[in-house]
N, CA, C and O atoms as a MOPAC input file, in Angstrom:
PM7 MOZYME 1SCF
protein

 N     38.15300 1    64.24100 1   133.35400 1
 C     38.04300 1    65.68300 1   133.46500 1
 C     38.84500 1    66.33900 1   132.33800 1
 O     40.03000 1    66.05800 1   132.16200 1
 N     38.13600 1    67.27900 1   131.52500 1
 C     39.01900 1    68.10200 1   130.50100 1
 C     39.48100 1    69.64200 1   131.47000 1
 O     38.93700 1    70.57900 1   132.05400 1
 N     40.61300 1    69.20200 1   131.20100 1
 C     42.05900 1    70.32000 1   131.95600 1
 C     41.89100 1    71.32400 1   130.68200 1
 O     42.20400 1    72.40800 1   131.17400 1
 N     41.74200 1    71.43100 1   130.05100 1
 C     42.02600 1    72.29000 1   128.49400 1
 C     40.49600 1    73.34400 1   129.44200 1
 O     39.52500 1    72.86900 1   130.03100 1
 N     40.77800 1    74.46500 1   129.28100 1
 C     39.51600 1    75.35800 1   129.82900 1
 C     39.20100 1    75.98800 1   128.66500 1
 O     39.23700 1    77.10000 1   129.19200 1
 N     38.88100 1    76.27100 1   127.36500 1
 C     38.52200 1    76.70300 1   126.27500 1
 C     38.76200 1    75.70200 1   125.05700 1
 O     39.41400 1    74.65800 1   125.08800 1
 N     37.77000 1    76.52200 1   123.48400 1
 C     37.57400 1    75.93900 1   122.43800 1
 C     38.20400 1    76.59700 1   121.75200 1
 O     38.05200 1    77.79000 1   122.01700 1
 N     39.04500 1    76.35400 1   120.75300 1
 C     39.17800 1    77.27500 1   119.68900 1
 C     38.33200 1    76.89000 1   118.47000 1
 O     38.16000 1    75.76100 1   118.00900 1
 N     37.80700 1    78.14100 1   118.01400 1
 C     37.16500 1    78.00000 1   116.72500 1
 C     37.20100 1    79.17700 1   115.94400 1
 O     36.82300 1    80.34600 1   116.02800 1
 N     37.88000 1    78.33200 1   115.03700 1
 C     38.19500 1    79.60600 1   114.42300 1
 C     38.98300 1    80.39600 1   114.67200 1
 O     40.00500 1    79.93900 1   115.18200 1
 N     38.93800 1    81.70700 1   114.48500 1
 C     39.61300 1    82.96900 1   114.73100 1
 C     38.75500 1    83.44100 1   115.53700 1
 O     38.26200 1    84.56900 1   115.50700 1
 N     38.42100 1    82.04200 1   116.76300 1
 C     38.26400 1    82.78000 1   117.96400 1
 C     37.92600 1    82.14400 1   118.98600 1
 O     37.30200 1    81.17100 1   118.56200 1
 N     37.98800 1    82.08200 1   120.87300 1
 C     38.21500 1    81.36400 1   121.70300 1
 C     36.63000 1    81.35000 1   122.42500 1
 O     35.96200 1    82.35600 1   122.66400 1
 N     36.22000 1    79.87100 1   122.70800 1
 C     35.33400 1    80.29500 1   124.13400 1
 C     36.07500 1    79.79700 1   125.04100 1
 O     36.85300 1    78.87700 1   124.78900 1
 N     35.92600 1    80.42200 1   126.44700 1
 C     36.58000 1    79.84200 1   127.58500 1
 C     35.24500 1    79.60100 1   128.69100 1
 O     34.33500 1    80.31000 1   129.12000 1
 N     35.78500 1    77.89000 1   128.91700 1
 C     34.56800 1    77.48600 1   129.38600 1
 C     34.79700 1    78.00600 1   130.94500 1
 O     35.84700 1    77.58100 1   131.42800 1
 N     34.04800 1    78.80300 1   131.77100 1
 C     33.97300 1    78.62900 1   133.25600 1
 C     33.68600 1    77.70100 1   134.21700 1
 O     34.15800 1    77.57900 1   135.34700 1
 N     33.06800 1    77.22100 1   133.78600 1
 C     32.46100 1    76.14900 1   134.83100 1
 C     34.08300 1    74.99700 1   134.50800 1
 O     33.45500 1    73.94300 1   134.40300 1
 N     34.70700 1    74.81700 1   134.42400 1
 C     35.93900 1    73.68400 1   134.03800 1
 C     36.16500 1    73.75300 1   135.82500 1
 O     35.71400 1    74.69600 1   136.47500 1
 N     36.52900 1    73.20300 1   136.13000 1
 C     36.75700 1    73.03100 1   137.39300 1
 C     38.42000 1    73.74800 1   137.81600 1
 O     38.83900 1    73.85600 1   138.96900 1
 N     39.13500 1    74.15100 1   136.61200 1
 C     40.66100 1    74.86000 1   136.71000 1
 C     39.94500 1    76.31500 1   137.45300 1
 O     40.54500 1    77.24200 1   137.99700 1
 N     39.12300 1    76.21400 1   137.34400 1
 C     38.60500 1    77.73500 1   137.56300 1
 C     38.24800 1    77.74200 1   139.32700 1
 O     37.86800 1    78.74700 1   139.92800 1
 N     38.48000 1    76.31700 1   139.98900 1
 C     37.98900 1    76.67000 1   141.50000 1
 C     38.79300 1    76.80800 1   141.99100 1
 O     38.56300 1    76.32100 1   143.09800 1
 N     39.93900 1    77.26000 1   141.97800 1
 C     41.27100 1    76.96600 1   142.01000 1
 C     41.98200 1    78.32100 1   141.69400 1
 O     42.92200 1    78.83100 1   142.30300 1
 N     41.40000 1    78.72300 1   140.74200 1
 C     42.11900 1    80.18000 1   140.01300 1
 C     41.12500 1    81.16200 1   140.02500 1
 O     40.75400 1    81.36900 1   138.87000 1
 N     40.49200 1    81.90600 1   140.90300 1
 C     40.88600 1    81.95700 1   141.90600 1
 C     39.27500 1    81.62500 1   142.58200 1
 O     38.30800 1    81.87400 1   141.86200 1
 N     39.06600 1    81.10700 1   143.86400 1
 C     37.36700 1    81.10800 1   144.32700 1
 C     36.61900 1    82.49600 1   144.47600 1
 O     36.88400 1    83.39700 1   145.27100 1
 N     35.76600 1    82.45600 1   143.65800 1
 C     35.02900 1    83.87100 1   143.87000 1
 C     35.39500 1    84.96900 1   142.92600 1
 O     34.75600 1    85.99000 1   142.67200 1
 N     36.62600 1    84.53800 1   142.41900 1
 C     37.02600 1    85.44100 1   140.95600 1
 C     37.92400 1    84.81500 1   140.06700 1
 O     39.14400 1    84.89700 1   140.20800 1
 N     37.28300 1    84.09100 1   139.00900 1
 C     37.48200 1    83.26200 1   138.36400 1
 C     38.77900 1    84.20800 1   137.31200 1
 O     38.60800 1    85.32100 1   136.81400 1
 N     39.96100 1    83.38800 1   137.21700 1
 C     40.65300 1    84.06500 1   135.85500 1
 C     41.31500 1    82.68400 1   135.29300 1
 O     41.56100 1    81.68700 1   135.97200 1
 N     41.60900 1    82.90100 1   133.53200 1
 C     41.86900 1    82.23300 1   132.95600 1
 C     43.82400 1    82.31400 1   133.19500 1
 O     44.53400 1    83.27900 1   132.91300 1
 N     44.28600 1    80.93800 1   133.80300 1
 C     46.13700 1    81.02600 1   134.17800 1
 C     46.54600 1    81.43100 1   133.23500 1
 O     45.84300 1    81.07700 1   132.28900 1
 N     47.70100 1    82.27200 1   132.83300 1
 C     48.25200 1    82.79000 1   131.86000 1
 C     48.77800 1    81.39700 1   130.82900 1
 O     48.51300 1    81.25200 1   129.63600 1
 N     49.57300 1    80.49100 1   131.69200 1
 C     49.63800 1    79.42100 1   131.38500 1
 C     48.80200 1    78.64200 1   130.20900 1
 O     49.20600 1    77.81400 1   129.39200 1
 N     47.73500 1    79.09600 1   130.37200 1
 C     46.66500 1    78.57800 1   129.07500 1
 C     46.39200 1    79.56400 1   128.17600 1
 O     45.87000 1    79.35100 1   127.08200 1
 N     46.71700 1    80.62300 1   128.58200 1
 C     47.02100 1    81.46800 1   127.13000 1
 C     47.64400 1    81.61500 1   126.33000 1
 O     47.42600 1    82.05900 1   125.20300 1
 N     48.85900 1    81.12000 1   126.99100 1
 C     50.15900 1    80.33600 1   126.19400 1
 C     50.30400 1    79.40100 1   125.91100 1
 O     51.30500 1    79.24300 1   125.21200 1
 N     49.65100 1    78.42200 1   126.14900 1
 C     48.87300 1    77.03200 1   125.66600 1
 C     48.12500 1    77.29000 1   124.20300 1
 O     48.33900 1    76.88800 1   123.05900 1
 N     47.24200 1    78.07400 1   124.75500 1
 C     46.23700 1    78.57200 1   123.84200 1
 C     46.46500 1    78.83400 1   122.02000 1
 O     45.93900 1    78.40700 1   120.99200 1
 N     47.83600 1    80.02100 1   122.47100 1
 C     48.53700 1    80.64300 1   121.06000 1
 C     49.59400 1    79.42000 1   121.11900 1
 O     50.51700 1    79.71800 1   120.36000 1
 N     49.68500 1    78.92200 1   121.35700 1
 C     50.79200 1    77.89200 1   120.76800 1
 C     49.86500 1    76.12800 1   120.33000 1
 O     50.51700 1    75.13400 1   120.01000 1
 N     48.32800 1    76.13200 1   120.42600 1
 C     47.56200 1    75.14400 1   119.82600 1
 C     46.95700 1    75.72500 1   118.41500 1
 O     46.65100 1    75.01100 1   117.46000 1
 N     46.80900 1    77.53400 1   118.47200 1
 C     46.38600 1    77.76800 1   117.72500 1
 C     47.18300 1    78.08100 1   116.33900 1
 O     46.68400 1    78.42000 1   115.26500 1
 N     48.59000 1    77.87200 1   116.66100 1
 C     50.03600 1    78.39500 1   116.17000 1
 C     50.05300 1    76.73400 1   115.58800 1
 O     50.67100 1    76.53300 1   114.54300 1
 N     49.33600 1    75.50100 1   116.31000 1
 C     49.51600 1    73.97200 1   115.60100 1
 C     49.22200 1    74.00800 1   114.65600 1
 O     49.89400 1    73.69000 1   113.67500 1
 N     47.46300 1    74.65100 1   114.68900 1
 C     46.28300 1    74.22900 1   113.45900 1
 C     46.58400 1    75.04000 1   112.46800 1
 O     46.41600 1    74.69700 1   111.29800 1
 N     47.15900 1    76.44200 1   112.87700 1
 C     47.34400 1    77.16800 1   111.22400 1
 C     48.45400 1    76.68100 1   110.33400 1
 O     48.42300 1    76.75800 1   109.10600 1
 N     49.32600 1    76.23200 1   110.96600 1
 C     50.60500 1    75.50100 1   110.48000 1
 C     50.66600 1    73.93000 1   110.01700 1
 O     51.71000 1    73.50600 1   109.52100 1
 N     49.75900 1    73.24500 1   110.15100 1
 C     49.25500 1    71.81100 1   110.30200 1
 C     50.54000 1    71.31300 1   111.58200 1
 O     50.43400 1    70.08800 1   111.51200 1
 N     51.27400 1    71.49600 1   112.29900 1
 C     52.16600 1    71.05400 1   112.95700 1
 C     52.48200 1    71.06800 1   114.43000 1
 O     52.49000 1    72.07200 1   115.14200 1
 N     52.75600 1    69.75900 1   114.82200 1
 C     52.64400 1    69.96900 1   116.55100 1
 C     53.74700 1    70.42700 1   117.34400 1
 O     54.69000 1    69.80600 1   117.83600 1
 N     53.46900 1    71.51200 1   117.36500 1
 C     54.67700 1    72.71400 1   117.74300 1
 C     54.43600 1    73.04600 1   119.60300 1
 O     53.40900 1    73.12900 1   120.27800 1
 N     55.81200 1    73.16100 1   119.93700 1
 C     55.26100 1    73.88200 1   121.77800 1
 C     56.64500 1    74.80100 1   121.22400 1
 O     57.28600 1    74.87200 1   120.17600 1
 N     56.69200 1    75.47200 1   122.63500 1
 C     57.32800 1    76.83200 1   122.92700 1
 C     58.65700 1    76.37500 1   123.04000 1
 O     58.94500 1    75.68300 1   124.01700 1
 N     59.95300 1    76.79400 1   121.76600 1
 C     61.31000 1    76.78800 1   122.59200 1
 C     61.65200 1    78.32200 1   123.55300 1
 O     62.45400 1    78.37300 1   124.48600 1
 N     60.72600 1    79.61800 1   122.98000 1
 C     61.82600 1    80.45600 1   123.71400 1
 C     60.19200 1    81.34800 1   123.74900 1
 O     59.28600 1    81.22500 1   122.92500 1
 N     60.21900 1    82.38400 1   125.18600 1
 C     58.91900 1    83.69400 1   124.94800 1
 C     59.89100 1    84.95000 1   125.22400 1
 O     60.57200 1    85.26900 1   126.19900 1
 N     59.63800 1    85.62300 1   123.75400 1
 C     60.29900 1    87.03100 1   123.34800 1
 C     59.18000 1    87.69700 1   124.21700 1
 O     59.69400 1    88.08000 1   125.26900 1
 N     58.32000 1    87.87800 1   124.18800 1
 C     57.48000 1    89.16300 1   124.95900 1
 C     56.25800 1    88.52900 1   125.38300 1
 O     55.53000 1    88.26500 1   124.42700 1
 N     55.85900 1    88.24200 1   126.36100 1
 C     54.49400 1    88.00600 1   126.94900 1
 C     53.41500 1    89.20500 1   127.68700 1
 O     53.59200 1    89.33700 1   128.89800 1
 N     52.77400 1    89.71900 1   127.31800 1
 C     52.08200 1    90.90700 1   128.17700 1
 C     50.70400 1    90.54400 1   128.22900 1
 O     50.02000 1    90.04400 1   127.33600 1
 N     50.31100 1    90.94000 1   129.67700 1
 C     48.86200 1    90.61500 1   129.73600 1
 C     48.33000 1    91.78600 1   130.51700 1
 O     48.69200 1    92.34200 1   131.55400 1
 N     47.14300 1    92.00800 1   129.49000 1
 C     46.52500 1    93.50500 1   129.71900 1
 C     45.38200 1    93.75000 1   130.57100 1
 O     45.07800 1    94.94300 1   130.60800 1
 N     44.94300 1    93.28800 1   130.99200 1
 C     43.81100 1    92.40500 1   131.87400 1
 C     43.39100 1    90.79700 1   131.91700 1
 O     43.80500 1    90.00800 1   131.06700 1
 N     42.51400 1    90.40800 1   133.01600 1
 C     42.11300 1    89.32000 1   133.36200 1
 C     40.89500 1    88.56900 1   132.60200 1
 O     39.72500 1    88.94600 1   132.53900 1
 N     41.48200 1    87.40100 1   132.04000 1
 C     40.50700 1    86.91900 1   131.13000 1
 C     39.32200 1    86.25300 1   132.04300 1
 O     39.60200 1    85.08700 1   132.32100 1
 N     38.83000 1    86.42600 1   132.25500 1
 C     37.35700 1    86.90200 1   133.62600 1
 C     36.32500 1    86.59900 1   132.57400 1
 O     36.42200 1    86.74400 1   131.35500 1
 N     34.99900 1    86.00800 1   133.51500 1
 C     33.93700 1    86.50100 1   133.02400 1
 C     33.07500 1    87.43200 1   133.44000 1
 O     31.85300 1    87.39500 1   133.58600 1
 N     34.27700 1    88.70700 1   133.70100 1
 C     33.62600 1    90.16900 1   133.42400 1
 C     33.43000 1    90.50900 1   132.09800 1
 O     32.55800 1    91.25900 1   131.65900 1
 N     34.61600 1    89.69200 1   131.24700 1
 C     34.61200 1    89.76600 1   129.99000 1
 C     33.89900 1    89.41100 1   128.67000 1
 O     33.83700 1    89.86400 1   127.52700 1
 N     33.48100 1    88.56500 1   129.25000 1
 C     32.59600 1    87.66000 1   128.55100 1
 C     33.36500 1    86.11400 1   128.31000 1
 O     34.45800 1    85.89100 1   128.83000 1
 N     32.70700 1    85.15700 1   127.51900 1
 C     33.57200 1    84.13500 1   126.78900 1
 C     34.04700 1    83.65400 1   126.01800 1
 O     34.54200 1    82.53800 1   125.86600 1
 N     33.87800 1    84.85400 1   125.19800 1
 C     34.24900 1    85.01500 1   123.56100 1
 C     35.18800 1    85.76600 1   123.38200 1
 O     34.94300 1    86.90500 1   123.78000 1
 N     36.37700 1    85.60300 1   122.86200 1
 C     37.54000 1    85.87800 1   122.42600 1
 C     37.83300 1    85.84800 1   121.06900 1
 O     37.53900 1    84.85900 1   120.39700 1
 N     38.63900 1    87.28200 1   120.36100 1
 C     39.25600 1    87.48100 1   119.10700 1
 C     40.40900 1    86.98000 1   119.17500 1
 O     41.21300 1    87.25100 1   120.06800 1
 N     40.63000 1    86.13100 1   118.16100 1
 C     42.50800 1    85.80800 1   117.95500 1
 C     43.00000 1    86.81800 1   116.61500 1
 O     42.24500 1    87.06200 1   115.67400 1
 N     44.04200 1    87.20900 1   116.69800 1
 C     45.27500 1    87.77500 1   115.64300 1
 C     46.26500 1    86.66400 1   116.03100 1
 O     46.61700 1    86.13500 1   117.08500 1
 N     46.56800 1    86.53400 1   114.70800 1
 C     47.94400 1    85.57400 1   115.07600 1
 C     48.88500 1    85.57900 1   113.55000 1
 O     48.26000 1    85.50600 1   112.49100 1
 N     49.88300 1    85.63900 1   113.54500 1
 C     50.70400 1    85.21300 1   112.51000 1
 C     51.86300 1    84.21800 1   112.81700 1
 O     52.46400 1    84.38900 1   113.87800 1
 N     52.25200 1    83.16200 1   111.97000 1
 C     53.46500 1    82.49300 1   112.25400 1
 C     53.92300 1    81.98600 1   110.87600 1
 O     53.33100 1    81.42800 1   109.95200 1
 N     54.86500 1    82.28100 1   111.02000 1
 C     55.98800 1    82.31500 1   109.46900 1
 C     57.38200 1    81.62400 1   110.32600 1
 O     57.93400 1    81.79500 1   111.41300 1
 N     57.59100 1    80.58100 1   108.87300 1
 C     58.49600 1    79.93100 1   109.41300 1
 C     60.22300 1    80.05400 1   109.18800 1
 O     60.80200 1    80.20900 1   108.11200 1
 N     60.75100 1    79.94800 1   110.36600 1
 C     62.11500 1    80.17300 1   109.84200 1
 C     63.06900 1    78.78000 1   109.43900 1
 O     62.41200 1    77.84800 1   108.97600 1
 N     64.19000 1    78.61500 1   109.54200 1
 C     64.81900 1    77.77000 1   109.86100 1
 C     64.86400 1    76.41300 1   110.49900 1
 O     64.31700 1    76.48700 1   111.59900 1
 N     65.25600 1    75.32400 1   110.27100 1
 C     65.18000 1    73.97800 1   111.26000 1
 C     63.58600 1    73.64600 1   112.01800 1
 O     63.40600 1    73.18400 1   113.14500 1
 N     62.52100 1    74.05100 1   110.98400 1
 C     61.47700 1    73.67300 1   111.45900 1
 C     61.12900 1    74.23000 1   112.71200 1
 O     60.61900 1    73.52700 1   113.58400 1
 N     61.38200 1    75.54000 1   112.89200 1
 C     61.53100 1    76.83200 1   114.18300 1
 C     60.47800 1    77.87800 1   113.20600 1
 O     60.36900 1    78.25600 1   112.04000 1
 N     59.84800 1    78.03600 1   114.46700 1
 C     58.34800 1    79.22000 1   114.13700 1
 C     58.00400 1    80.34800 1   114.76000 1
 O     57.61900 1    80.27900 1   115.92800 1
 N     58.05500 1    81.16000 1   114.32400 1
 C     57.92900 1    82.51300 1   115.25500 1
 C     56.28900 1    83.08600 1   115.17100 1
 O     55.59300 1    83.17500 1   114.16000 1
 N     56.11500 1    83.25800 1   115.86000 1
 C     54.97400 1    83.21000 1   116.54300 1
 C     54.27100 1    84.37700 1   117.18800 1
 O     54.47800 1    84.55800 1   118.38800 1
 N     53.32700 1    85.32900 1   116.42400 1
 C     52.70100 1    86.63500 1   116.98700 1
 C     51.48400 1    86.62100 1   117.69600 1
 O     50.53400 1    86.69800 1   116.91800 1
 N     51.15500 1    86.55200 1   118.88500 1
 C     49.56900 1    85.83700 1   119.10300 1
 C     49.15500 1    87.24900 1   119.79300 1
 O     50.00800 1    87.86700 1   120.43000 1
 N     47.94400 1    87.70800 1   119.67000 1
 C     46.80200 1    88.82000 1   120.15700 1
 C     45.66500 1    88.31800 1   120.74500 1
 O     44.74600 1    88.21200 1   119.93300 1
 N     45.41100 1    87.98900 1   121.80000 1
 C     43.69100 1    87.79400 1   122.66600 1
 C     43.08000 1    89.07100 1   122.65400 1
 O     43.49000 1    90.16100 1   123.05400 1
 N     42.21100 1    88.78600 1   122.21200 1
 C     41.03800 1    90.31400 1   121.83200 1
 C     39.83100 1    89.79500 1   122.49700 1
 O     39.31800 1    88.68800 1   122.33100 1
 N     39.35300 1    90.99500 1   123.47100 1
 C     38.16100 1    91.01800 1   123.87900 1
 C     37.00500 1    92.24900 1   123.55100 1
 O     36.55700 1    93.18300 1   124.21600 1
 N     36.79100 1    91.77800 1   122.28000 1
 C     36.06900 1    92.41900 1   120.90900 1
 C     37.29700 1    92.87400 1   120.26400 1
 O     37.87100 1    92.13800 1   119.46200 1
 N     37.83400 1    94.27400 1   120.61600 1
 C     38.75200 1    94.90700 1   119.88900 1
 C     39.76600 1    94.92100 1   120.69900 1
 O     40.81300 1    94.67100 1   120.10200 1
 N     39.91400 1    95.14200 1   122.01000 1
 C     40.28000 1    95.77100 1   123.22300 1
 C     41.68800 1    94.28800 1   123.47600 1
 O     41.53300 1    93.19300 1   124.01700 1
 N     42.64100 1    94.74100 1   122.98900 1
 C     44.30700 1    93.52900 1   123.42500 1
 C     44.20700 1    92.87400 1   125.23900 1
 O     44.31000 1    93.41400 1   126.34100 1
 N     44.03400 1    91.89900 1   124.91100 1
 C     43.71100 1    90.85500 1   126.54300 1
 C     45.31700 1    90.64800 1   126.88700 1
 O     45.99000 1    91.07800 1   127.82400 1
 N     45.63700 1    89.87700 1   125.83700 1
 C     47.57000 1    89.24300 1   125.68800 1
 C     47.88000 1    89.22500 1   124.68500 1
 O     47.11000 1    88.89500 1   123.78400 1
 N     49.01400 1    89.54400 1   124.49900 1
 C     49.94900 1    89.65000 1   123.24400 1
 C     51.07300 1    88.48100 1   123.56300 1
 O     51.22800 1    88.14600 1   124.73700 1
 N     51.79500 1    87.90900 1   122.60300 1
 C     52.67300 1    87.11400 1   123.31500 1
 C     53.21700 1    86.82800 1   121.86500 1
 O     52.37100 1    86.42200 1   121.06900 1
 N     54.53800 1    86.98400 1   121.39500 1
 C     55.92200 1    86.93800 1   120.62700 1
 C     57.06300 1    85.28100 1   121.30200 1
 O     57.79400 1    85.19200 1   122.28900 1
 N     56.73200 1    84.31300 1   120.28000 1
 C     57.68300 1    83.31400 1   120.52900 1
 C     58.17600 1    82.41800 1   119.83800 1
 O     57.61600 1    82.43400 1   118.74200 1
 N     59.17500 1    81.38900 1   119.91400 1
 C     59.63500 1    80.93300 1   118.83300 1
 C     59.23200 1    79.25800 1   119.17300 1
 O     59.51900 1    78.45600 1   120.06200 1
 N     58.59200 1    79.24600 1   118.21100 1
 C     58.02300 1    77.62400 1   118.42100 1
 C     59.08800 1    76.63000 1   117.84400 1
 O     60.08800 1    76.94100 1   117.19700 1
 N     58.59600 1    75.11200 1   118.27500 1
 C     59.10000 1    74.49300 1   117.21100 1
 C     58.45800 1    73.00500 1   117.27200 1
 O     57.62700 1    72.73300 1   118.13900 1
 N     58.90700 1    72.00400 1   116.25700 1
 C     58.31500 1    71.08800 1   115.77500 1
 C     58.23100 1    69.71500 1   117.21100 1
 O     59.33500 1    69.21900 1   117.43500 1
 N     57.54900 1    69.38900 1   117.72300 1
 C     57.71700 1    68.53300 1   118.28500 1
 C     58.40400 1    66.98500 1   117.87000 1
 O     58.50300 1    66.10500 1   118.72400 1

């Protein structure tokens, strides 16, 4: 079973529904766990960087609505990460649903 509930491509996400994380979260109104949105910007924070980075610290996490498929399954990414110090990455991630901010999330990565 793939636990991962979306693709990234590109500068931009599908999130698969049918994944079975979804019978679970919730029955009858499916949302994507925040948990994988922060997954999400921190796989997509790997590939732009070539480096296998997870989360040491989250400066700001906000989530502006439910990544639903009221929404559709196509997702915009913004992201920047510039590196600081000791192989430590700071980390700007934006979920866009077209234009419209899903999650924003500010953190400091680092090298696994």
């Amino acid at each position: 079973m793939n636990v991962i509930p979306y693709i990234l491509q590109g500068d931009r996400v599908v999130v698969d529904y049918s994944n079975p994380i979804f019978l679970g979260h919730f029955p009858g109104k499916p949302m994507l766990p925040g948990v994988y949105i922060i997954q999400m910007a921190t796989d997509y924070a790997s590939i732009l960087t070539g480096k296998n980075l997870v989360v040491k610290s989250i400066k700001r996490c906000r989530y502006f609505m439910p990544v639903s498929p009221e929404l559709g399954a196509e997702y915009n990414i913004v992201c920047s990460v510039a590196g600081t110090d000791n192989d430590a990455y700071l980390m700007e991630f934006t979920l866009l649903a077209g234009q419209t901010p899903v999650a924003q999330i500010k953190a400091q990565l680092i090298c696994l």
